[in-house]
Amino acid sequence: MSVKVFIDGSAGTTGLRIADRLAARPEIELLSISEEGRKDVNERAKVINSADLAFLCLPDAASKEVMPLLRPDVKVLDTSTAFRTDPNWVYGFPELRGQKEKIKNACRVAVPGCYASGFISIMRPLVELGLAGAGDFYSCTGISGYSGGGKKMIADYESPDRPAHGKLDAPKSYGLSLGHKHLPEMAAITGLTTPPTFVPVVADYYAGMETMIPLDLPALGLTAQQAADALAEYYAGQKMISVHPLNEGTDGGFLAANKLAGLDRLEIFCLANPDGTQMELISLFDNLGKGSSGAAVQCMNLMLGLDETAGLAL
């Protein structure tokens, strides 16, 4: 028996990647809509209400517009920032303690943001276990391939008319007003009372993401080994997140941000300086994989009672 699934916003980067992951799955029947229907919120709602599950791959306003028109029992996965801190929605990060069962039983799941996934994967366990204070100050730097910027940014980077030796050749920091759209969930889901200082960087490669969090270990009253062991224990047995032992796993001291491009898993690296006073915790993953479409399909599998990793590349 097939499951009826509709992707609202299937022409965008996230929607296309979800459709790619579902196309070869015989248990999934992908519903379609006419081009005219895509422009009519009532027509979109009609198709969603005929589905067992729908992905909303839309801008925030469009997601908020269609939700009041939907049956309360239709399962919805929203990939925008619209509902990630809404208490009526379940946050779609299955590896957090107790979250997998919530997702399995939910009709409304908000898929995490890409940078937020990397930050939360590290800070939520440390705060939850009492190893990092919820009121302490943290900073984070993220680096992403240009696919995270959507169709326009992809077109700019891949344009045949792109000027040589131009500004797109160099990594570009942005969000410099310190108001990035992922900050509310980065604080809310980790339990921090204030969001971190966060600066993202986009660079000239297609896909792959690193989020990097420095820790002052004496200030936290924590050793590097304790932090590494705590993260490893927290994610033990998880299929899509793994933790490298302390000071292991890099490529000769280097770590390419696109190392996991095309895959749907996330790896955590625990790196400390020789005297053990400073630590860098790094989450490495594909911004289009565990950072968006892969995470959305993982949540869909759980909501439909299917194998958690079905259709995903590990």
Short mmCIF file of C-alpha atoms in Angstrom, two decimals:
data_model
loop_
_atom_site.label_atom_id
_atom_site.label_comp_id
_atom_site.label_asym_id
_atom_site.label_seq_id
_atom_site.Cartn_x
_atom_site.Cartn_y
_atom_site.Cartn_z
CA MET A 1 0.00 0.00 0.00
CA SER A 2 1.46 3.36 -1.03
CA VAL A 3 1.59 6.51 1.06
CA LYS A 4 0.39 9.71 -0.59
CA VAL A 5 2.91 12.53 -0.23
CA PHE A 6 2.78 16.07 -1.60
CA ILE A 7 5.68 18.53 -1.81
CA ASP A 8 4.38 22.10 -1.73
CA GLY A 9 7.22 24.14 -3.21
CA SER A 10 8.84 21.30 -5.13
CA ALA A 11 10.60 23.68 -7.53
CA GLY A 12 12.94 25.07 -4.85
CA THR A 13 16.30 23.60 -3.83
CA THR A 14 14.96 21.80 -0.74
CA GLY A 15 11.82 20.55 -2.49
CA LEU A 16 13.80 19.22 -5.44
CA ARG A 17 16.17 17.34 -3.15
CA ILE A 18 13.28 15.80 -1.23
CA ALA A 19 11.63 14.76 -4.51
CA ASP A 20 14.91 13.15 -5.64
CA ARG A 21 15.06 11.10 -2.43
CA LEU A 22 11.45 9.94 -2.78
CA ALA A 23 11.32 9.28 -6.54
CA ALA A 24 12.77 5.77 -6.35
CA ARG A 25 10.70 4.64 -3.37
CA PRO A 26 7.82 2.35 -4.41
CA GLU A 27 5.94 2.89 -1.14
CA ILE A 28 5.64 6.64 -1.83
CA GLU A 29 3.05 8.07 -4.25
CA LEU A 30 4.01 11.67 -5.04
CA LEU A 31 0.96 13.86 -5.69
CA SER A 32 1.13 16.67 -8.24
CA ILE A 33 -0.58 19.98 -8.88
CA SER A 34 -0.98 22.15 -11.99
CA GLU A 35 1.13 25.27 -12.50
CA GLU A 36 -1.98 27.38 -12.04
CA GLY A 37 -2.86 25.48 -8.89
CA ARG A 38 0.53 26.28 -7.38
CA LYS A 39 -0.46 29.95 -7.37
CA ASP A 40 -3.77 29.33 -5.56
CA VAL A 41 -3.58 28.68 -1.82
CA ASN A 42 -6.96 26.95 -1.81
CA GLU A 43 -5.90 24.56 -4.57
CA ARG A 44 -2.68 23.80 -2.74
CA ALA A 45 -4.62 23.15 0.45
CA LYS A 46 -6.95 20.81 -1.42
CA VAL A 47 -4.04 18.65 -2.59
CA ILE A 48 -2.41 18.66 0.85
CA ASN A 49 -5.68 17.58 2.44
CA SER A 50 -5.83 14.60 0.06
CA ALA A 51 -2.35 13.47 1.14
CA ASP A 52 -1.15 11.38 4.05
CA LEU A 53 1.81 13.71 4.52
CA ALA A 54 2.96 16.99 2.98
CA PHE A 55 6.23 18.89 2.91
CA LEU A 56 5.96 22.68 2.93
CA CYS A 57 9.11 23.95 1.18
CA LEU A 58 7.97 27.55 1.11
CA PRO A 59 8.80 31.01 2.42
CA ASP A 60 7.53 31.63 5.96
CA ALA A 61 4.54 33.69 4.84
CA ALA A 62 3.34 31.06 2.37
CA SER A 63 3.57 28.32 5.01
CA LYS A 64 1.60 30.41 7.48
CA GLU A 65 -0.99 31.20 4.81
CA VAL A 66 -1.84 27.58 3.98
CA MET A 67 -1.77 26.05 7.47
CA PRO A 68 -5.24 27.27 8.63
CA LEU A 69 -6.78 25.56 5.60
CA LEU A 70 -5.43 22.09 6.43
CA ARG A 71 -7.01 19.14 8.20
CA PRO A 72 -5.62 18.78 11.72
CA ASP A 73 -4.80 15.11 11.09
CA VAL A 74 -2.80 15.53 7.87
CA LYS A 75 0.89 15.15 8.68
CA VAL A 76 2.89 18.27 7.76
CA LEU A 77 6.65 18.84 7.64
CA ASP A 78 7.55 22.52 7.31
CA THR A 79 11.07 23.44 6.16
CA SER A 80 10.84 27.22 6.73
CA THR A 81 11.61 29.13 9.93
CA ALA A 82 7.89 29.78 10.54
CA PHE A 83 7.23 27.17 13.23
CA ARG A 84 10.58 26.08 14.64
CA THR A 85 9.99 27.70 18.02
CA ASP A 86 6.20 27.25 18.00
CA PRO A 87 5.17 25.09 21.02
CA ASN A 88 2.39 23.52 18.94
CA TRP A 89 4.97 22.04 16.57
CA VAL A 90 7.51 19.30 17.22
CA TYR A 91 11.11 20.17 16.41
CA GLY A 92 12.47 17.75 13.82
CA PHE A 93 15.81 16.71 15.32
CA PRO A 94 15.25 13.02 16.14
CA GLU A 95 18.57 12.47 17.92
CA LEU A 96 17.70 14.73 20.86
CA ARG A 97 16.58 12.71 23.86
CA GLY A 98 12.89 11.91 23.72
CA GLN A 99 12.46 13.63 20.37
CA LYS A 100 12.17 10.55 18.18
CA GLU A 101 8.95 9.41 19.89
CA LYS A 102 7.51 12.92 19.68
CA ILE A 103 8.16 13.02 15.94
CA LYS A 104 6.63 9.56 15.44
CA ASN A 105 3.41 10.73 17.07
CA ALA A 106 3.27 14.23 15.58
CA CYS A 107 1.15 15.74 12.82
CA ARG A 108 3.14 18.99 12.78
CA VAL A 109 6.95 18.85 12.57
CA ALA A 110 9.30 21.78 11.91
CA VAL A 111 12.48 20.76 10.09
CA PRO A 112 15.56 22.42 11.66
CA GLY A 113 17.63 25.07 9.93
CA CYS A 114 20.99 23.97 8.55
CA TYR A 115 23.31 26.07 10.71
CA ALA A 116 21.01 25.49 13.68
CA SER A 117 21.38 21.72 13.26
CA GLY A 118 25.14 21.95 13.63
CA PHE A 119 25.02 24.23 16.67
CA ILE A 120 22.25 22.29 18.40
CA SER A 121 23.95 18.93 17.81
CA ILE A 122 26.81 20.12 20.04
CA MET A 123 25.31 22.55 22.52
CA ARG A 124 22.03 20.81 23.37
CA PRO A 125 23.75 17.75 24.93
CA LEU A 126 26.26 19.90 26.83
CA VAL A 127 23.55 22.15 28.28
CA GLU A 128 21.13 19.27 28.92
CA LEU A 129 23.81 17.31 30.80
CA GLY A 130 24.82 20.33 32.88
CA LEU A 131 28.30 20.57 31.34
CA ALA A 132 27.67 24.02 29.81
CA GLY A 133 25.68 26.74 31.54
CA ALA A 134 22.45 27.86 29.92
CA GLY A 135 23.26 31.46 30.82
CA ASP A 136 26.86 31.44 29.62
CA PHE A 137 28.13 33.20 26.51
CA TYR A 138 28.95 31.16 23.39
CA SER A 139 30.02 31.95 19.87
CA CYS A 140 29.71 30.01 16.64
CA THR A 141 31.13 30.31 13.14
CA GLY A 142 29.53 28.47 10.25
CA ILE A 143 30.75 27.88 6.73
CA SER A 144 28.51 26.65 3.92
CA GLY A 145 28.54 25.94 0.22
CA TYR A 146 26.55 28.30 -1.96
CA SER A 147 23.65 25.88 -2.48
CA GLY A 148 22.37 27.00 0.92
CA GLY A 149 21.53 30.37 -0.60
CA GLY A 150 18.89 28.99 -2.95
CA LYS A 151 18.36 29.27 -6.67
CA LYS A 152 19.53 32.85 -7.15
CA MET A 153 22.79 32.33 -5.31
CA ILE A 154 23.42 29.06 -7.15
CA ALA A 155 22.82 30.84 -10.46
CA ASP A 156 25.22 33.64 -9.51
CA TYR A 157 28.03 31.25 -8.56
CA GLU A 158 27.51 28.98 -11.57
CA SER A 159 26.89 31.67 -14.17
CA PRO A 160 29.06 31.37 -17.30
CA ASP A 161 29.27 35.17 -17.22
CA ARG A 162 30.74 35.23 -13.72
CA PRO A 163 33.72 37.59 -13.77
CA ALA A 164 37.16 36.15 -13.15
CA HIS A 165 38.85 37.07 -9.88
CA GLY A 166 35.65 38.62 -8.56
CA LYS A 167 34.06 38.79 -5.13
CA LEU A 168 32.50 35.32 -5.50
CA ASP A 169 35.97 33.74 -5.51
CA ALA A 170 36.58 34.53 -1.84
CA PRO A 171 34.67 33.28 1.22
CA LYS A 172 32.07 35.87 2.26
CA SER A 173 30.90 36.45 5.81
CA TYR A 174 27.32 37.67 6.17
CA GLY A 175 24.65 38.13 8.83
CA LEU A 176 27.03 40.72 10.25
CA SER A 177 24.22 42.51 12.08
CA LEU A 178 24.19 39.38 14.31
CA GLY A 179 20.51 38.76 13.62
CA HIS A 180 20.57 35.54 11.57
CA LYS A 181 17.17 33.85 11.16
CA HIS A 182 18.37 30.63 12.82
CA LEU A 183 19.26 32.30 16.13
CA PRO A 184 15.83 31.89 17.82
CA GLU A 185 15.88 28.10 17.41
CA MET A 186 19.59 27.91 18.27
CA ALA A 187 18.75 29.37 21.68
CA ALA A 188 15.34 27.77 22.25
CA ILE A 189 16.24 24.19 21.37
CA THR A 190 19.56 24.18 23.26
CA GLY A 191 17.99 25.80 26.33
CA LEU A 192 20.27 28.85 26.23
CA THR A 193 18.84 32.00 27.78
CA THR A 194 20.49 34.14 25.10
CA PRO A 195 21.49 33.16 21.56
CA PRO A 196 25.16 32.79 20.66
CA THR A 197 27.13 35.29 18.67
CA PHE A 198 26.93 33.71 15.25
CA VAL A 199 28.67 34.64 12.00
CA PRO A 200 28.10 32.48 8.90
CA VAL A 201 30.37 32.33 5.86
CA VAL A 202 29.50 31.24 2.31
CA ALA A 203 32.27 29.95 0.06
CA ASP A 204 32.80 28.92 -3.55
CA TYR A 205 31.80 25.25 -3.42
CA TYR A 206 28.37 23.68 -3.92
CA ALA A 207 27.43 21.81 -0.75
CA GLY A 208 28.75 20.96 2.70
CA MET A 209 28.73 22.73 6.06
CA GLU A 210 30.81 23.12 9.20
CA THR A 211 29.67 24.76 12.42
CA MET A 212 32.52 25.56 14.81
CA ILE A 213 32.08 26.31 18.52
CA PRO A 214 35.10 27.26 20.70
CA LEU A 215 35.00 26.49 24.43
CA ASP A 216 37.01 27.94 27.31
CA LEU A 217 37.34 24.73 29.32
CA PRO A 218 38.58 26.18 32.66
CA ALA A 219 35.72 28.67 32.64
CA LEU A 220 33.26 25.80 32.25
CA GLY A 221 35.02 23.61 34.82
CA LEU A 222 35.22 20.95 32.15
CA THR A 223 37.95 18.85 30.57
CA ALA A 224 38.18 18.13 26.86
CA GLN A 225 37.85 14.40 27.52
CA GLN A 226 34.68 14.92 29.54
CA ALA A 227 33.12 16.93 26.71
CA ALA A 228 34.12 14.39 24.05
CA ASP A 229 32.91 11.44 26.13
CA ALA A 230 29.61 13.14 26.92
CA LEU A 231 28.85 13.78 23.25
CA ALA A 232 29.84 10.24 22.28
CA GLU A 233 27.57 8.75 24.95
CA TYR A 234 24.68 11.06 24.06
CA TYR A 235 24.67 9.94 20.42
CA ALA A 236 25.64 6.30 20.97
CA GLY A 237 23.58 4.04 18.74
CA GLN A 238 22.31 6.82 16.48
CA LYS A 239 22.39 6.01 12.77
CA MET A 240 22.88 9.51 11.40
CA ILE A 241 25.14 11.20 13.96
CA SER A 242 28.57 10.00 15.04
CA VAL A 243 31.22 11.51 17.34
CA HIS A 244 34.95 11.15 16.73
CA PRO A 245 37.24 10.47 19.72
CA LEU A 246 39.14 13.40 21.15
CA ASN A 247 41.62 14.88 18.65
CA GLU A 248 40.87 12.21 16.04
CA GLY A 249 39.19 12.13 12.64
CA THR A 250 40.66 15.10 10.81
CA ASP A 251 42.58 14.74 7.57
CA GLY A 252 46.09 15.46 8.84
CA GLY A 253 44.90 18.48 10.79
CA PHE A 254 42.59 19.73 8.01
CA LEU A 255 38.83 19.42 7.71
CA ALA A 256 37.15 20.18 4.38
CA ALA A 257 33.65 21.60 4.77
CA ASN A 258 32.44 19.59 1.76
CA LYS A 259 33.72 16.23 3.05
CA LEU A 260 30.18 14.87 3.63
CA ALA A 261 28.56 16.48 0.56
CA GLY A 262 25.95 14.16 -0.91
CA LEU A 263 25.44 12.30 2.37
CA ASP A 264 22.73 12.59 5.00
CA ARG A 265 24.70 12.01 8.17
CA LEU A 266 26.47 14.39 10.60
CA GLU A 267 29.85 13.94 12.25
CA ILE A 268 31.14 15.74 15.35
CA PHE A 269 34.85 16.45 15.86
CA CYS A 270 36.27 17.13 19.34
CA LEU A 271 39.56 19.03 19.15
CA ALA A 272 41.60 20.45 22.03
CA ASN A 273 44.86 22.36 22.40
CA PRO A 274 47.88 20.64 24.01
CA ASP A 275 47.38 22.01 27.51
CA GLY A 276 43.66 21.23 27.51
CA THR A 277 42.45 24.75 28.18
CA GLN A 278 40.72 25.35 24.84
CA MET A 279 38.48 23.21 22.70
CA GLU A 280 36.91 23.47 19.27
CA LEU A 281 33.79 21.39 18.68
CA ILE A 282 32.85 21.03 15.01
CA SER A 283 29.77 19.59 13.34
CA LEU A 284 30.33 18.52 9.74
CA PHE A 285 27.46 17.66 7.38
CA ASP A 286 25.81 18.51 4.08
CA ASN A 287 23.62 21.62 4.29
CA LEU A 288 21.30 19.91 1.77
CA GLY A 289 21.44 16.58 3.64
CA LYS A 290 21.19 16.48 7.44
CA GLY A 291 20.94 20.27 7.12
CA SER A 292 17.62 20.23 5.23
CA SER A 293 16.24 17.65 2.78
CA GLY A 294 17.83 14.60 4.37
CA ALA A 295 16.57 15.66 7.80
CA ALA A 296 13.09 16.22 6.36
CA VAL A 297 12.98 12.73 4.84
CA GLN A 298 14.30 11.22 8.09
CA CYS A 299 11.40 12.86 9.96
CA MET A 300 8.93 11.72 7.29
CA ASN A 301 10.10 8.13 7.71
CA LEU A 302 9.51 8.32 11.45
CA MET A 303 6.08 9.95 11.08
CA LEU A 304 4.98 7.24 8.64
CA GLY A 305 6.35 4.36 10.72
CA LEU A 306 9.02 3.51 8.15
CA ASP A 307 12.70 2.73 8.58
CA GLU A 308 14.33 5.94 9.81
CA THR A 309 17.08 5.91 7.19
CA ALA A 310 15.02 4.70 4.19
CA GLY A 311 15.99 6.55 1.02
CA LEU A 312 18.93 8.32 2.69
CA ALA A 313 22.64 8.20 1.87
CA LEU A 314 24.78 7.35 4.88
#
